[in-house]
Coordinates of C-alpha atoms in Angstrom, one line a residue:
Chain A
X1 CA -101.6 -48.1 0.7
X2 CA -103.4 -48.8 3.8
X3 CA -106.7 -47.2 4.9
X4 CA -106.0 -43.7 6.2
X5 CA -106.0 -43.9 9.9
X6 CA -108.1 -41.5 12.1
X7 CA -106.3 -38.4 12.9
X8 CA -106.9 -35.4 15.4
X9 CA -106.4 -32.0 13.9
X10 CA -105.1 -29.2 16.1
X11 CA -107.6 -27.2 17.6
X12 CA -107.7 -23.4 17.2
X13 CA -106.5 -23.1 20.9
X14 CA -103.8 -25.9 20.3
X15 CA -102.8 -23.8 17.2
X16 CA -102.6 -20.6 19.1
X17 CA -100.6 -22.3 21.7
X18 CA -98.3 -23.7 19.5
X19 CA -97.5 -20.2 18.0
X20 CA -97.4 -18.9 21.4
X21 CA -94.8 -21.4 22.5
X22 CA -92.6 -20.2 19.7
X23 CA -92.3 -16.5 20.7
X24 CA -89.5 -15.6 22.8
X25 CA -89.4 -12.9 25.5
X26 CA -88.5 -9.4 24.4
X27 CA -90.0 -9.8 20.9
X28 CA -92.4 -7.0 19.5
X29 CA -95.2 -8.8 17.9
X30 CA -98.3 -8.1 15.9
X31 CA -101.2 -10.4 15.8
X32 CA -103.4 -10.0 12.7
X33 CA -107.1 -9.8 12.8
X34 CA -108.9 -13.3 13.0
X35 CA -107.4 -16.6 14.1
X36 CA -104.1 -15.0 15.2
X37 CA -105.5 -12.6 17.8
X38 CA -105.9 -15.9 20.0
X39 CA -102.1 -16.3 20.2
X40 CA -101.9 -13.5 22.8
X41 CA -104.1 -15.8 25.3
X42 CA -101.2 -18.3 25.5
X43 CA -98.2 -16.1 26.2
X44 CA -97.9 -15.9 29.9
X45 CA -97.7 -12.4 31.3
X46 CA -94.5 -13.0 33.0
X47 CA -92.8 -13.9 29.4
X48 CA -92.7 -10.1 28.3
X49 CA -93.9 -10.2 24.7
X50 CA -94.8 -6.8 23.4
X51 CA -98.0 -6.9 21.4
X52 CA -98.5 -4.2 18.8
X53 CA -101.7 -2.8 17.2
X54 CA -101.6 -0.9 14.1
X55 CA -103.9 2.0 15.4
X56 CA -100.8 3.3 17.5
X57 CA -101.3 0.7 20.5
X58 CA -97.8 -0.7 21.9
X59 CA -98.0 -3.0 24.8
X60 CA -101.3 -4.3 24.6
X61 CA -102.8 -6.5 27.4
X62 CA -105.9 -9.0 27.3
X63 CA -109.3 -8.0 26.8
X64 CA -110.9 -5.9 29.9
X65 CA -113.7 -7.4 32.1
X66 CA -117.0 -6.0 31.0
X67 CA -117.2 -3.4 33.8
X68 CA -113.6 -2.2 33.0
X69 CA -114.0 -1.2 29.3
X70 CA -111.9 2.0 28.4
X71 CA -113.9 3.5 25.2
X72 CA -110.9 5.0 23.8
X73 CA -108.6 1.8 24.1
X74 CA -109.1 -0.6 20.9
X75 CA -107.3 -2.6 18.7
X76 CA -106.9 -2.9 15.1
X77 CA -110.0 -5.2 14.9
X78 CA -111.8 -2.6 16.8
X79 CA -112.1 -4.8 20.1
X80 CA -111.7 -3.3 23.3
X81 CA -108.2 -4.3 25.0
X82 CA -106.3 -3.0 27.9
X83 CA -102.7 -1.5 28.4
X84 CA -99.8 -3.2 30.3
X85 CA -97.7 -1.4 32.5
X86 CA -94.9 0.2 29.9
X87 CA -97.5 0.5 27.1
X88 CA -97.6 3.5 24.9
X89 CA -99.7 5.3 22.3
X90 CA -98.4 6.6 18.9
X91 CA -99.9 8.2 16.0
X92 CA -100.4 6.0 12.8
X93 CA -97.3 7.0 10.9
X94 CA -95.2 6.3 13.7
X95 CA -97.2 2.9 14.4
X96 CA -96.6 2.0 10.6
X97 CA -93.1 3.0 10.7
X98 CA -92.6 0.4 13.3
X99 CA -94.0 -1.9 10.9
X100 CA -92.3 -0.8 7.7
X101 CA -89.0 0.1 9.2
X102 CA -88.5 -3.4 10.2
X103 CA -88.6 -3.0 13.8
X104 CA -91.3 -5.7 14.5
X105 CA -89.5 -8.9 15.4
X106 CA -92.8 -10.9 14.1
X107 CA -96.2 -10.7 12.4
X108 CA -98.7 -13.4 12.6
X109 CA -101.5 -13.1 9.9
X110 CA -104.3 -15.2 8.4
X111 CA -104.3 -16.2 4.8
X112 CA -106.2 -17.7 1.9
X113 CA -103.1 -19.0 0.4
X114 CA -99.3 -19.4 0.9
X115 CA -97.3 -20.4 -1.9
X116 CA -93.9 -22.5 -1.4
X117 CA -91.8 -19.4 -2.4
X118 CA -93.2 -17.5 0.6
X119 CA -95.9 -15.6 -1.4
X120 CA -99.0 -14.7 0.5
X121 CA -102.6 -14.1 -0.4
X122 CA -104.7 -12.5 2.3
X123 CA -106.9 -9.8 1.3
X124 CA -109.0 -10.3 -1.8
X125 CA -110.4 -13.8 -3.3
X126 CA -110.7 -12.3 -6.8
X127 CA -109.1 -10.0 -9.2
X128 CA -113.0 -8.6 -9.6
X129 CA -113.5 -8.3 -5.9
X130 CA -115.8 -5.2 -5.9
X131 CA -114.3 -3.3 -3.1
X132 CA -111.3 -5.2 -1.3
X133 CA -110.1 -4.0 1.9
X134 CA -106.4 -4.2 2.5
X135 CA -106.0 -2.4 6.0
X136 CA -102.4 -3.0 7.1
X137 CA -101.8 -6.4 5.6
X138 CA -99.4 -5.4 3.0
X139 CA -97.4 -3.1 5.4
X140 CA -97.2 -6.0 7.8
X141 CA -96.3 -8.6 5.1
X142 CA -93.4 -6.4 3.6
X143 CA -92.3 -4.8 6.8
X144 CA -92.0 -7.4 9.8
X145 CA -88.7 -9.0 10.4
X146 CA -90.4 -12.4 10.1
X147 CA -94.0 -13.4 8.9
X148 CA -95.7 -16.5 10.2
X149 CA -99.2 -17.4 8.9
X150 CA -101.8 -19.2 11.1
X151 CA -104.9 -20.8 8.8
X152 CA -106.8 -23.9 8.2
X153 CA -104.8 -26.4 5.9
X154 CA -107.6 -26.4 3.5
X155 CA -110.4 -24.2 2.5
X156 CA -113.9 -25.0 3.2
X157 CA -114.5 -26.7 -0.2
X158 CA -111.3 -28.9 0.8
X159 CA -109.1 -27.2 -1.7
X160 CA -105.4 -26.9 -0.5
X161 CA -104.2 -23.4 0.9
X162 CA -100.6 -24.5 0.8
X163 CA -100.0 -24.0 -3.0
X164 CA -97.0 -23.8 -5.8
X165 CA -98.2 -20.4 -6.9
X166 CA -100.8 -18.4 -5.2
X167 CA -104.0 -17.9 -7.4
X168 CA -105.4 -14.7 -5.4
X169 CA -104.2 -11.4 -5.5
X170 CA -101.1 -11.2 -3.6
X171 CA -100.5 -9.5 -0.6
X172 CA -96.5 -9.9 -0.7
X173 CA -94.2 -11.9 -2.2
X174 CA -91.5 -14.2 -0.7
X175 CA -92.4 -13.2 2.6
X176 CA -93.7 -15.9 4.6
X177 CA -91.2 -18.1 6.9
X178 CA -93.6 -20.3 8.7
X179 CA -97.5 -21.6 8.5
X180 CA -99.0 -22.9 11.3
X181 CA -102.3 -25.0 10.2
X182 CA -104.7 -27.3 11.9
X183 CA -102.7 -30.1 10.4
X184 CA -99.0 -29.0 10.4
X185 CA -96.4 -26.6 11.2
X186 CA -94.3 -25.8 7.8
X187 CA -91.3 -23.8 7.4
X188 CA -90.9 -22.0 4.0
X189 CA -87.3 -22.6 2.9
X190 CA -85.0 -22.5 -0.1
X191 CA -86.0 -26.0 -0.8
X192 CA -89.9 -25.2 -0.4
X193 CA -92.2 -26.3 2.3
X194 CA -90.3 -28.3 5.1
X195 CA -92.8 -30.1 7.6
X196 CA -91.5 -29.6 11.1
X197 CA -94.5 -30.9 13.1
X198 CA -97.7 -32.8 12.2
X199 CA -101.1 -33.5 13.9
X200 CA -101.2 -36.6 15.9
X201 CA -102.1 -39.8 13.8
X202 CA -101.6 -37.8 10.6
X203 CA -99.2 -39.5 8.0
X204 CA -96.8 -37.5 5.8
X205 CA -98.8 -39.2 2.5
X206 CA -102.0 -38.0 4.2
X207 CA -100.7 -34.3 4.7
X208 CA -99.1 -34.4 1.4
X209 CA -102.8 -35.4 -0.2
X210 CA -104.2 -32.0 1.3
X211 CA -101.3 -30.0 0.1
X212 CA -100.9 -28.6 -3.5
X213 CA -97.1 -27.8 -3.3
X214 CA -94.4 -30.5 -2.4
X215 CA -93.8 -31.2 1.0
X216 CA -90.2 -32.1 2.4
X217 CA -89.5 -33.8 5.7
X218 CA -87.1 -31.9 8.1
X219 CA -83.6 -32.9 8.2
Chain B
X1 CA -103.5 37.9 20.3
X2 CA -103.7 34.7 18.6
X3 CA -107.0 32.8 19.0
X4 CA -107.8 29.7 16.8
X5 CA -110.7 29.0 19.0
X6 CA -114.0 29.4 17.1
X7 CA -117.4 29.9 18.7
X8 CA -119.5 28.2 16.2
X9 CA -119.4 25.3 13.6
X10 CA -120.4 27.7 10.9
X11 CA -117.3 29.7 11.4
X12 CA -115.1 26.3 11.7
X13 CA -116.3 25.1 8.5
X14 CA -116.1 28.8 6.7
X15 CA -114.5 28.6 3.0
X16 CA -114.4 24.9 2.3
X17 CA -114.8 24.6 -1.3
X18 CA -116.4 22.4 -3.8
X19 CA -113.8 20.1 -5.0
X20 CA -111.7 19.9 -1.8
X21 CA -109.6 17.1 -0.6
X22 CA -110.5 16.4 3.0
X23 CA -108.8 14.2 5.4
X24 CA -111.0 12.7 8.1
X25 CA -109.4 11.6 11.3
X26 CA -110.4 8.6 13.3
X27 CA -109.9 4.9 13.4
X28 CA -113.3 3.2 13.8
X29 CA -115.3 5.5 16.1
X30 CA -112.3 6.3 18.3
X31 CA -110.8 9.9 17.5
X32 CA -113.5 10.5 14.8
X33 CA -114.3 14.0 14.6
X34 CA -118.3 13.4 14.2
X35 CA -119.4 17.0 15.1
X36 CA -117.1 18.4 12.2
X37 CA -118.3 15.7 9.7
X38 CA -121.8 16.9 10.6
X39 CA -120.6 20.4 10.3
X40 CA -119.3 19.8 6.7
X41 CA -122.6 18.1 5.7
X42 CA -124.3 21.4 6.8
X43 CA -121.7 23.6 5.3
X44 CA -122.6 22.2 1.9
X45 CA -119.4 21.7 0.3
X46 CA -119.7 19.0 -2.7
X47 CA -117.5 17.2 -5.3
X48 CA -115.2 16.2 -2.4
X49 CA -112.3 13.8 -2.3
X50 CA -112.2 12.2 1.1
X51 CA -109.1 10.4 2.7
X52 CA -110.2 8.5 5.8
X53 CA -109.4 4.7 7.0
X54 CA -112.8 3.6 6.7
X55 CA -115.7 4.3 4.5
X56 CA -118.3 5.1 6.6
X57 CA -121.0 3.1 9.2
X58 CA -124.6 3.2 8.7
X59 CA -126.3 6.2 7.5
X60 CA -124.5 8.7 9.6
X61 CA -121.6 10.9 9.5
X62 CA -119.4 10.4 6.8
X63 CA -122.0 7.7 5.3
X64 CA -124.5 10.3 5.1
X65 CA -122.2 12.7 3.4
X66 CA -121.7 10.3 0.6
X67 CA -125.5 9.3 0.9
X68 CA -126.0 13.1 -0.1
X69 CA -124.0 12.5 -3.2
X70 CA -121.3 15.0 -2.0
X71 CA -118.3 12.8 -2.4
X72 CA -116.6 11.9 -5.8
X73 CA -114.0 10.0 -4.5
X74 CA -113.0 8.1 -1.2
X75 CA -109.1 7.1 -0.6
X76 CA -109.2 4.4 2.3
X77 CA -107.4 1.3 3.2
X78 CA -110.5 -0.7 4.4
X79 CA -113.7 0.1 2.8
X80 CA -115.5 -2.4 4.7
X81 CA -117.0 -1.8 8.2
X82 CA -119.8 -3.3 10.4
X83 CA -122.3 -1.7 8.2
X84 CA -121.0 -0.2 5.1
X85 CA -124.1 -0.1 3.2
X86 CA -124.1 3.5 1.7
X87 CA -120.5 3.0 0.4
X88 CA -121.3 -0.4 -1.2
X89 CA -124.6 0.9 -2.6
X90 CA -122.9 3.8 -4.4
X91 CA -119.8 1.7 -5.6
X92 CA -121.9 -1.0 -7.2
X93 CA -123.8 1.9 -8.9
X94 CA -120.7 3.3 -10.1
X95 CA -121.4 6.7 -8.4
X96 CA -118.2 7.0 -6.1
X97 CA -114.6 6.2 -7.0
X98 CA -112.5 4.2 -4.7
X99 CA -108.8 4.2 -4.2
X100 CA -107.6 1.6 -1.9
X101 CA -104.4 2.1 -0.1
X102 CA -102.5 0.1 2.4
X103 CA -102.9 1.7 5.5
X104 CA -99.1 2.3 6.4
X105 CA -98.7 4.0 3.1
X106 CA -102.0 5.9 3.3
X107 CA -100.5 7.5 6.9
X108 CA -97.0 7.9 5.2
X109 CA -98.4 9.7 2.1
X110 CA -99.9 12.2 4.2
X111 CA -96.7 12.7 6.8
X112 CA -94.8 13.1 3.6
X113 CA -97.3 15.9 2.4
X114 CA -96.8 17.6 6.0
X115 CA -92.8 17.4 5.5
X116 CA -92.7 18.6 2.0
X117 CA -91.9 15.4 0.6
X118 CA -93.5 14.7 -3.0
X119 CA -92.6 11.3 -3.4
X120 CA -91.0 8.4 -1.4
X121 CA -90.2 4.9 -1.9
X122 CA -91.6 1.8 0.2
X123 CA -91.5 -2.0 0.2
X124 CA -95.2 -2.3 0.8
X125 CA -97.3 -3.4 -2.0
X126 CA -94.1 -4.6 -4.0
X127 CA -95.6 -7.6 -6.4
X128 CA -98.9 -6.8 -5.7
X129 CA -101.7 -4.9 -7.8
X130 CA -100.9 -1.9 -5.7
X131 CA -97.7 -1.9 -7.6
X132 CA -99.1 -1.7 -11.2
X133 CA -98.3 1.5 -12.8
X134 CA -95.6 2.6 -10.4
X135 CA -92.2 3.5 -10.6
X136 CA -89.9 0.6 -9.3
X137 CA -86.5 1.1 -7.9
X138 CA -83.9 -1.4 -6.4
X139 CA -82.2 0.2 -3.8
X140 CA -79.4 -1.7 -1.9
X141 CA -80.7 -4.8 -3.3
X142 CA -84.2 -4.6 -2.5
X143 CA -87.1 -3.4 -4.7
X144 CA -89.5 -0.5 -3.9
X145 CA -92.1 1.4 -5.4
X146 CA -92.8 5.3 -5.6
X147 CA -95.7 6.7 -3.9
X148 CA -97.0 10.2 -4.1
X149 CA -97.8 12.6 -0.9
X150 CA -101.3 13.0 0.0
X151 CA -101.7 16.6 0.8
X152 CA -105.4 17.5 1.9
X153 CA -107.0 21.2 1.1
X154 CA -108.9 20.4 4.5
X155 CA -108.4 18.1 7.6
X156 CA -110.8 17.2 10.1
X157 CA -109.3 16.3 13.4
X158 CA -110.4 15.2 16.8
X159 CA -108.4 16.2 19.8
X160 CA -108.4 15.5 23.8
X161 CA -107.2 19.0 24.8
X162 CA -106.6 22.2 22.8
X163 CA -105.5 25.8 23.8
X164 CA -106.0 28.9 21.8
X165 CA -102.7 28.6 19.8
X166 CA -104.1 25.1 18.5
X167 CA -101.7 23.0 20.4
X168 CA -103.3 19.6 21.0
X169 CA -103.3 16.3 22.8
X170 CA -105.2 13.1 22.4
X171 CA -106.6 10.5 24.5
X172 CA -105.1 7.0 24.1
X173 CA -106.1 5.3 20.8
X174 CA -108.1 8.4 19.7
X175 CA -104.5 9.6 18.2
X176 CA -104.3 7.4 15.3
X177 CA -104.3 9.3 11.7
X178 CA -105.2 12.8 13.5
X179 CA -101.6 14.2 14.0
X180 CA -100.6 13.2 10.4
X181 CA -103.6 14.5 8.9
X182 CA -103.4 17.8 11.0
X183 CA -99.7 18.3 9.3
X184 CA -100.9 17.4 5.8
X185 CA -103.6 20.0 5.3
X186 CA -103.8 23.7 4.1
X187 CA -106.6 24.2 6.5
X188 CA -106.7 22.1 9.8
X189 CA -110.1 22.1 11.8
X190 CA -110.1 20.6 15.2
X191 CA -112.8 19.3 17.5
X192 CA -111.6 19.1 21.1
X193 CA -113.3 17.6 24.0
X194 CA -111.6 20.4 26.2
X195 CA -110.1 23.7 25.8
X196 CA -107.4 24.7 28.0
X197 CA -105.7 28.0 28.9
X198 CA -102.7 29.1 27.3
X199 CA -99.8 27.7 29.3
X200 CA -101.8 24.9 31.0
X201 CA -100.8 22.3 28.5
X202 CA -97.7 21.0 29.4
X203 CA -95.3 21.4 26.4
X204 CA -93.6 17.8 26.9
X205 CA -97.2 16.6 26.4
X206 CA -98.4 18.5 23.2
X207 CA -98.4 16.0 20.5
X208 CA -99.6 18.5 17.8
X209 CA -98.0 21.8 17.9
X210 CA -100.1 24.6 17.1
X211 CA -98.3 25.6 13.8
X212 CA -100.4 22.7 12.1
X213 CA -103.7 23.9 13.7
X214 CA -105.9 26.5 12.1
X215 CA -109.5 26.5 13.9
X216 CA -110.5 24.8 17.1
X217 CA -114.1 24.3 18.1
X218 CA -115.3 23.0 21.6
X219 CA -117.1 19.8 21.3
X220 CA -117.2 17.9 24.6
X221 CA -119.3 15.0 23.7
X222 CA -117.8 12.2 26.0
X223 CA -117.0 8.7 25.0
X224 CA -116.8 7.1 21.6
X225 CA -119.4 4.3 20.9
X226 CA -120.5 2.2 18.1
X227 CA -117.9 1.3 15.2

């Protein structure tokens, strides 16, 4: 094999733009805290995608100007947001009925690991975590019509995050449909992971070398 | 004449017993009944079980109640916060019990309590450690786990407007857990930013009907701040 050629990983804004590109008008979408939050910045307002937040906010708009902060209007990440025309508030049980009742078209979450069978681990890194914080992750993963994950392809120590079986405590089983990483876009199918896009200059072999589970090419 | 509006915090807190389960509304600082939490600290009940989305920030409010050794157990979805110092110290020292509940299951357990439903099935948590020891049932080809309702002895709720019958409205994201907690408890105590005359609230805009409310105290503090 020849020497690995230089490749250019997708930047965070590129990843967010790539996810945003795949969200059609009319979808109700929940963006998880962390990397996925940025996706909203890449959906143009004229494409009417309706963003939901767990704390009872449906129809969220972008962050407010500093002098226009509304102290009663926050998202699940406890950041100030705005409300679009057509937005509405509800209480927590109704908000989670939207999630658990299968009304959301899409949820995008960050993750520590995704397995080739669609299992996701994103809330605790050890069985012995002193006080793990689950928030709404398990509801979102089990309840949304489709679950996509946005994450780095490998952990900070270089270990793969696309794995055969998750070693961290699970958030949900068989839930993930697609993964967007800084190196690739990968569908979770009955065959396992199917690569549908790769960072420029990256070879399939290079991608496989950074992935624990077996990758398949689309087609 | 029905009048649920009380004139003092002591009156609002009267009769809360040691060992009570107390549901506390709010998501971060928004919709969090800070004055009632301080009232509970003053009132003195101990050996409490607290259900709240978070486990306290800094050393005030819920964190202070825990710091005073008055909380036996906390039921929440997200014990982390910007500054969870009190909870983490107590938890590491084995001085407080923690029950982690997925946020939607937490809300649904309280709504179920309010609706007289003792047990329900949900797909949330299936295949995770939340499912350990719980009844599993396959319904129409999907696996669900059983969850118990979570009734409160007391709910502490923040509203935007209230009248003397206990009808409530909320402001924006300040609604969050407050309406389900109001439904789920034997004694629901409300702090409200505004008190309206009976008939002044548009019945179409009432979110929590007064049947779920026992006491209202007027606390016009302004806007929430700090998470």
